[in-house]
Amino acid sequence: MQMIAILTLATILFGTSAGVSMAQPGTAGGTPAVAVGPQYDTTHVYVAPGDFDPFVASLVATFGGTTSKQGVFTVTPTPSSTMSQLVLTPVGTLSVFGFKTPIPYPFGLERTGYLVSDLDVAVRAARAAGADVIVAPFNDPIGRDVVIQWPGGVNMQLYWHTTAPRYAPLQTVPENRVYVSSERADAFIRNFVVFSHGKVLRDLAAAPGVEIGRPTETYRRVRIESAFGKVVVLVTDGHLPYPYGRELTGYEVADLDAILAKARAAGASVLVEPYVSDDRRAALVQFPGGYIAEIHAATHP
């Protein structure tokens, strides 16, 4: 009966499908490969309970997609209660939390949740790659979780489901936008690439500063891709005008102007109007509840 209850909760909360097995860990490069796919990697968004429904509605109205059934759960290893809902858009997946109790530390500081094929193997691989385990593995209502920290103070959750989920592939893969200092950038890049079995696509020492709100200057930008998806590392001195550094994820869309019009109509605010850089037009948008996102479209076919 207990297992039936867990499987039922998984179906209600995350739309999981029994009988779908996740990829088994590989050992390419001498370390386990544990990524499942970018559609399973979620941006963690924490909003006040009163902003929960307006935020989800605004997000879906802007990007399209579907949601899981909303529920109230304990998703931390210590007592807490949060509204929780998964939002599956064509351009990225989000886990939305509206805590009804104080948020236990260090939850709320992790930026993403990465689904892995085996949590224990993933934890060992992360440690071997230089990550610190800041929240030891714990059980949640539908699986297991751990929170790790990379050099530069980058917190991520790794998670595993008792019943393997099955989500549709994304139309475009979002960017995990990571701001780090020059002192810790190389360590973060090196360690994360080892863990993710990823590759550095481009390391640009003098990227246009307009991308971080400093148009007369340059900064270092590094793009990484792996089976987890995309990561862009923005190496700065921390002298960032608002709202740069507050955005967690960059979403690629086909028509930026159309998406911004939808966002405005759905209650969002455009904090940074579109600018052109690196073969893309980009803007920064704040949704109801405070979540800030970068949204961009390619400027070439």
Coordinates of C-alpha atoms in Angstrom, one line a residue:
M1 CA 0.0 0.0 0.0
Q2 CA 2.9 2.4 0.8
M3 CA 4.4 1.9 -2.7
I4 CA 1.0 2.4 -4.4
A5 CA 0.6 5.6 -2.5
I6 CA 4.0 6.8 -3.6
L7 CA 3.4 6.0 -7.2
T8 CA 0.0 7.6 -7.1
L9 CA 1.5 10.8 -5.7
A10 CA 4.2 10.8 -8.4
T11 CA 1.5 10.6 -11.1
I12 CA -0.5 13.4 -9.5
L13 CA 2.4 15.8 -8.8
F14 CA 4.7 15.3 -11.7
G15 CA 2.8 13.4 -14.4
T16 CA 5.2 10.4 -14.2
S17 CA 4.6 7.3 -16.1
A18 CA 5.3 3.8 -14.7
G19 CA 7.3 1.3 -16.8
V20 CA 9.6 3.9 -18.4
S21 CA 13.2 3.2 -17.3
M22 CA 15.8 5.9 -17.1
A23 CA 19.2 5.5 -18.8
Q24 CA 21.8 3.6 -16.9
P25 CA 24.9 5.4 -15.8
G26 CA 27.8 5.1 -18.2
T27 CA 31.5 5.5 -17.6
A28 CA 32.6 7.6 -20.5
G29 CA 35.8 9.5 -19.6
G30 CA 36.3 7.2 -16.5
T31 CA 33.5 8.8 -14.4
P32 CA 29.8 7.8 -14.3
A33 CA 27.5 9.7 -16.7
V34 CA 24.2 10.2 -14.8
A35 CA 22.3 12.9 -16.8
V36 CA 18.9 11.9 -18.1
G37 CA 17.9 14.8 -20.4
P38 CA 17.4 18.6 -20.4
Q39 CA 13.6 18.3 -20.2
Y40 CA 14.0 16.8 -16.8
D41 CA 16.2 19.7 -15.5
T42 CA 14.1 22.2 -13.6
T43 CA 14.6 25.8 -12.6
H44 CA 13.6 26.1 -8.9
V45 CA 11.3 29.1 -8.4
Y46 CA 10.3 30.2 -4.9
V47 CA 7.3 32.6 -4.7
A48 CA 5.0 33.7 -1.9
P49 CA 1.8 31.6 -1.7
G50 CA -0.3 34.5 -2.8
D51 CA 1.8 34.9 -5.9
F52 CA 1.8 31.2 -6.8
D53 CA -1.2 31.0 -9.1
P54 CA -0.6 34.3 -10.8
F55 CA 3.0 33.3 -11.5
V56 CA 2.2 29.9 -13.0
A57 CA -0.6 31.4 -15.1
S58 CA 1.6 34.1 -16.4
L59 CA 4.4 31.7 -17.3
V60 CA 2.0 29.4 -19.2
A61 CA 0.4 32.3 -21.0
T62 CA 3.8 33.5 -22.1
F63 CA 5.5 30.3 -23.1
G64 CA 2.7 27.8 -23.4
G65 CA 2.8 24.3 -22.0
T66 CA 1.2 22.3 -19.2
T67 CA 1.3 22.0 -15.4
S68 CA 1.1 19.2 -13.0
K69 CA -1.7 19.1 -10.4
Q70 CA -0.9 21.6 -7.6
G71 CA -0.4 20.1 -4.1
V72 CA 1.0 20.8 -0.6
F73 CA 4.0 18.6 0.4
T74 CA 7.1 18.3 2.6
V75 CA 10.0 18.5 0.2
T76 CA 12.8 19.1 2.7
P77 CA 14.5 16.7 5.2
T78 CA 13.2 18.8 8.1
P79 CA 9.6 19.8 8.8
S80 CA 8.1 22.2 6.3
S81 CA 5.1 22.7 4.1
T82 CA 5.0 24.1 0.6
M83 CA 2.7 24.4 -2.3
S84 CA 4.3 22.7 -5.3
Q85 CA 3.7 22.4 -9.0
L86 CA 5.7 21.5 -12.1
V87 CA 5.4 23.7 -15.1
L88 CA 6.4 22.1 -18.4
T89 CA 6.9 24.6 -21.2
P90 CA 8.3 24.0 -24.6
V91 CA 11.4 26.1 -23.7
G92 CA 12.1 24.7 -20.2
T93 CA 10.8 23.0 -17.1
L94 CA 10.2 24.8 -13.8
S95 CA 9.5 23.5 -10.2
V96 CA 7.5 26.2 -8.4
F97 CA 7.4 26.3 -4.6
G98 CA 5.2 28.5 -2.4
F99 CA 6.3 27.7 1.2
K100 CA 3.6 28.0 3.9
T101 CA 6.2 27.7 6.6
P102 CA 9.6 29.3 6.9
I103 CA 12.0 27.8 4.3
P104 CA 14.6 25.6 5.9
Y105 CA 18.2 26.5 5.1
P106 CA 19.8 26.2 2.5
F107 CA 16.7 25.6 0.4
G108 CA 15.7 28.5 -1.8
L109 CA 19.4 29.0 -2.6
E110 CA 19.6 26.2 -5.1
R111 CA 19.1 27.3 -8.7
T112 CA 18.2 24.1 -10.5
G113 CA 17.2 20.4 -10.0
Y114 CA 19.0 17.9 -12.3
L115 CA 17.4 14.5 -12.7
V116 CA 19.9 11.7 -12.4
S117 CA 19.7 8.0 -13.2
D118 CA 21.2 6.9 -9.9
L119 CA 21.4 9.3 -6.9
D120 CA 24.2 7.5 -5.0
V121 CA 26.3 7.2 -8.1
A122 CA 25.7 10.9 -8.9
V123 CA 26.7 12.0 -5.4
R124 CA 29.9 10.0 -5.7
A125 CA 30.6 11.5 -9.1
A126 CA 29.9 15.0 -7.9
R127 CA 32.2 14.6 -4.9
A128 CA 34.9 13.2 -7.1
A129 CA 34.5 16.2 -9.4
G130 CA 35.0 18.7 -6.6
A131 CA 31.4 19.4 -5.4
D132 CA 30.5 19.8 -1.8
V133 CA 27.4 18.0 -0.5
I134 CA 25.6 20.6 1.6
V135 CA 22.4 18.7 2.1
A136 CA 23.0 14.9 2.4
P137 CA 20.7 12.6 0.4
F138 CA 17.1 12.5 1.8
N139 CA 13.8 11.0 0.8
D140 CA 11.0 13.1 -0.6
P141 CA 7.4 11.9 -1.3
I142 CA 8.4 10.5 -4.8
G143 CA 12.1 9.8 -4.6
R144 CA 15.4 11.1 -3.2
D145 CA 17.3 14.4 -3.3
V146 CA 20.6 15.9 -2.5
V147 CA 21.9 19.5 -2.7
I148 CA 25.5 20.1 -3.8
Q149 CA 27.6 23.2 -4.2
W150 CA 30.3 23.9 -6.8
P151 CA 33.2 26.2 -6.6
G152 CA 32.0 29.8 -6.7
G153 CA 29.0 29.0 -4.4
V154 CA 26.8 27.5 -7.2
N155 CA 24.1 25.4 -5.5
M156 CA 22.2 22.7 -7.4
Q157 CA 19.8 19.9 -6.5
L158 CA 20.2 16.4 -7.9
Y159 CA 17.1 14.2 -7.7
W160 CA 15.9 10.7 -8.5
H161 CA 12.3 9.5 -8.9
T162 CA 11.0 6.1 -7.6
T163 CA 9.0 5.9 -10.8
A164 CA 10.9 7.2 -13.9
P165 CA 9.3 10.3 -15.4
R166 CA 8.6 10.8 -19.1
Y167 CA 8.4 14.3 -20.4
A168 CA 8.2 15.5 -24.0
P169 CA 11.5 16.7 -25.5
L170 CA 11.9 20.5 -25.4
Q171 CA 11.6 22.7 -28.5
T172 CA 14.6 24.7 -27.3
V173 CA 17.0 23.9 -24.4
P174 CA 17.3 26.7 -21.8
E175 CA 20.5 28.1 -20.4
N176 CA 21.5 27.8 -16.8
R177 CA 23.0 31.2 -16.2
V178 CA 25.8 31.0 -13.7
Y179 CA 27.5 34.2 -12.4
V180 CA 30.9 33.5 -10.7
S181 CA 34.0 35.4 -9.8
S182 CA 37.2 35.3 -11.8
E183 CA 38.9 33.6 -8.9
R184 CA 36.6 30.6 -9.0
A185 CA 35.4 30.5 -12.6
D186 CA 38.1 28.0 -13.8
A187 CA 37.5 25.7 -10.9
F188 CA 33.7 25.7 -11.5
I189 CA 34.0 25.2 -15.3
R190 CA 36.6 22.4 -14.9
N191 CA 34.7 20.5 -12.2
F192 CA 31.2 20.9 -13.8
V193 CA 32.5 19.7 -17.2
V194 CA 34.0 16.6 -15.5
F195 CA 30.8 15.8 -13.7
S196 CA 28.4 16.5 -16.6
H197 CA 30.6 14.9 -19.3
G198 CA 30.1 18.2 -21.1
K199 CA 32.2 20.3 -23.3
V200 CA 33.2 24.0 -23.5
L201 CA 31.7 25.3 -26.7
R202 CA 33.2 28.7 -26.5
D203 CA 35.3 30.6 -24.0
L204 CA 35.2 34.3 -24.9
A205 CA 37.6 36.5 -22.9
A206 CA 36.0 39.8 -24.1
A207 CA 32.3 39.3 -24.5
P208 CA 30.2 42.4 -25.0
G209 CA 29.4 44.0 -21.7
V210 CA 25.9 45.0 -22.8
E211 CA 25.0 41.4 -21.9
I212 CA 25.6 42.2 -18.2
G213 CA 24.3 45.8 -18.3
R214 CA 27.8 47.4 -18.8
P215 CA 27.8 48.3 -22.5
T216 CA 31.1 50.2 -22.6
E217 CA 33.0 47.2 -21.1
T218 CA 33.8 43.6 -21.7
Y219 CA 33.6 40.4 -19.6
R220 CA 34.4 36.7 -19.9
R221 CA 31.6 34.4 -21.1
V222 CA 31.9 30.6 -21.3
R223 CA 29.2 28.3 -22.9
I224 CA 29.0 24.7 -21.9
E225 CA 26.8 21.9 -23.2
S226 CA 26.2 18.4 -21.8
A227 CA 23.4 15.9 -21.5
F228 CA 22.1 18.0 -18.7
G229 CA 21.6 20.9 -21.1
K230 CA 23.2 24.3 -21.5
V231 CA 25.2 26.4 -19.0
V232 CA 26.5 29.8 -19.6
V233 CA 29.1 31.0 -17.2
L234 CA 29.3 34.8 -16.7
V235 CA 32.6 35.8 -15.1
T236 CA 32.3 39.2 -13.5
D237 CA 33.6 41.4 -10.7
G238 CA 30.2 41.5 -9.2
H239 CA 29.6 45.2 -10.1
L240 CA 26.3 44.3 -11.8
P241 CA 23.4 46.8 -12.3
Y242 CA 20.0 45.4 -11.4
P243 CA 18.6 43.0 -12.5
Y244 CA 21.7 41.3 -13.9
G245 CA 22.8 38.3 -11.8
R246 CA 19.2 37.9 -10.6
E247 CA 18.1 35.8 -13.6
L248 CA 18.6 32.0 -13.2
T249 CA 17.7 30.8 -16.7
G250 CA 17.8 32.0 -20.3
Y251 CA 14.9 30.8 -22.5
E252 CA 15.3 30.6 -26.3
V253 CA 12.2 31.5 -28.3
A254 CA 11.4 31.8 -32.0
D255 CA 9.9 35.3 -31.9
L256 CA 11.1 37.5 -29.1
D257 CA 8.7 40.4 -29.7
A258 CA 5.7 38.1 -29.7
I259 CA 6.7 36.5 -26.5
L260 CA 7.3 39.8 -24.8
A261 CA 3.9 40.9 -25.9
K262 CA 2.4 37.8 -24.3
A263 CA 4.4 38.3 -21.2
R264 CA 3.2 41.9 -20.7
A265 CA -0.4 40.8 -21.3
A266 CA 0.0 38.2 -18.7
G267 CA 1.2 40.6 -16.0
A268 CA 5.0 40.4 -16.5
S269 CA 7.3 43.4 -16.7
V270 CA 10.2 43.9 -19.2
L271 CA 13.0 45.1 -17.0
V272 CA 15.6 45.2 -19.8
E273 CA 14.4 46.0 -23.3
P274 CA 15.7 43.9 -26.2
Y275 CA 19.3 44.4 -27.2
V276 CA 21.5 42.5 -29.8
S277 CA 24.6 40.6 -28.9
D278 CA 26.2 37.3 -29.9
D279 CA 23.8 36.6 -32.7
R280 CA 20.8 37.0 -30.5
R281 CA 18.2 39.5 -29.4
A282 CA 17.7 39.3 -25.6
A283 CA 15.6 40.9 -22.9
L284 CA 15.1 40.4 -19.2
V285 CA 11.6 39.9 -17.9
Q286 CA 10.1 39.8 -14.4
F287 CA 7.1 37.6 -13.8
P288 CA 4.4 38.0 -11.1
G289 CA 6.0 36.9 -7.8
G290 CA 9.4 38.3 -8.7
Y291 CA 11.0 35.5 -10.9
I292 CA 13.4 37.1 -13.4
A293 CA 14.3 35.4 -16.7
E294 CA 16.4 36.1 -19.7
I295 CA 14.5 35.5 -22.9
H296 CA 16.3 35.5 -26.3
A297 CA 15.9 34.7 -30.0
A298 CA 18.5 34.0 -32.6
T299 CA 19.1 36.9 -35.1
H300 CA 20.1 34.5 -37.9
P301 CA 18.0 31.7 -39.5

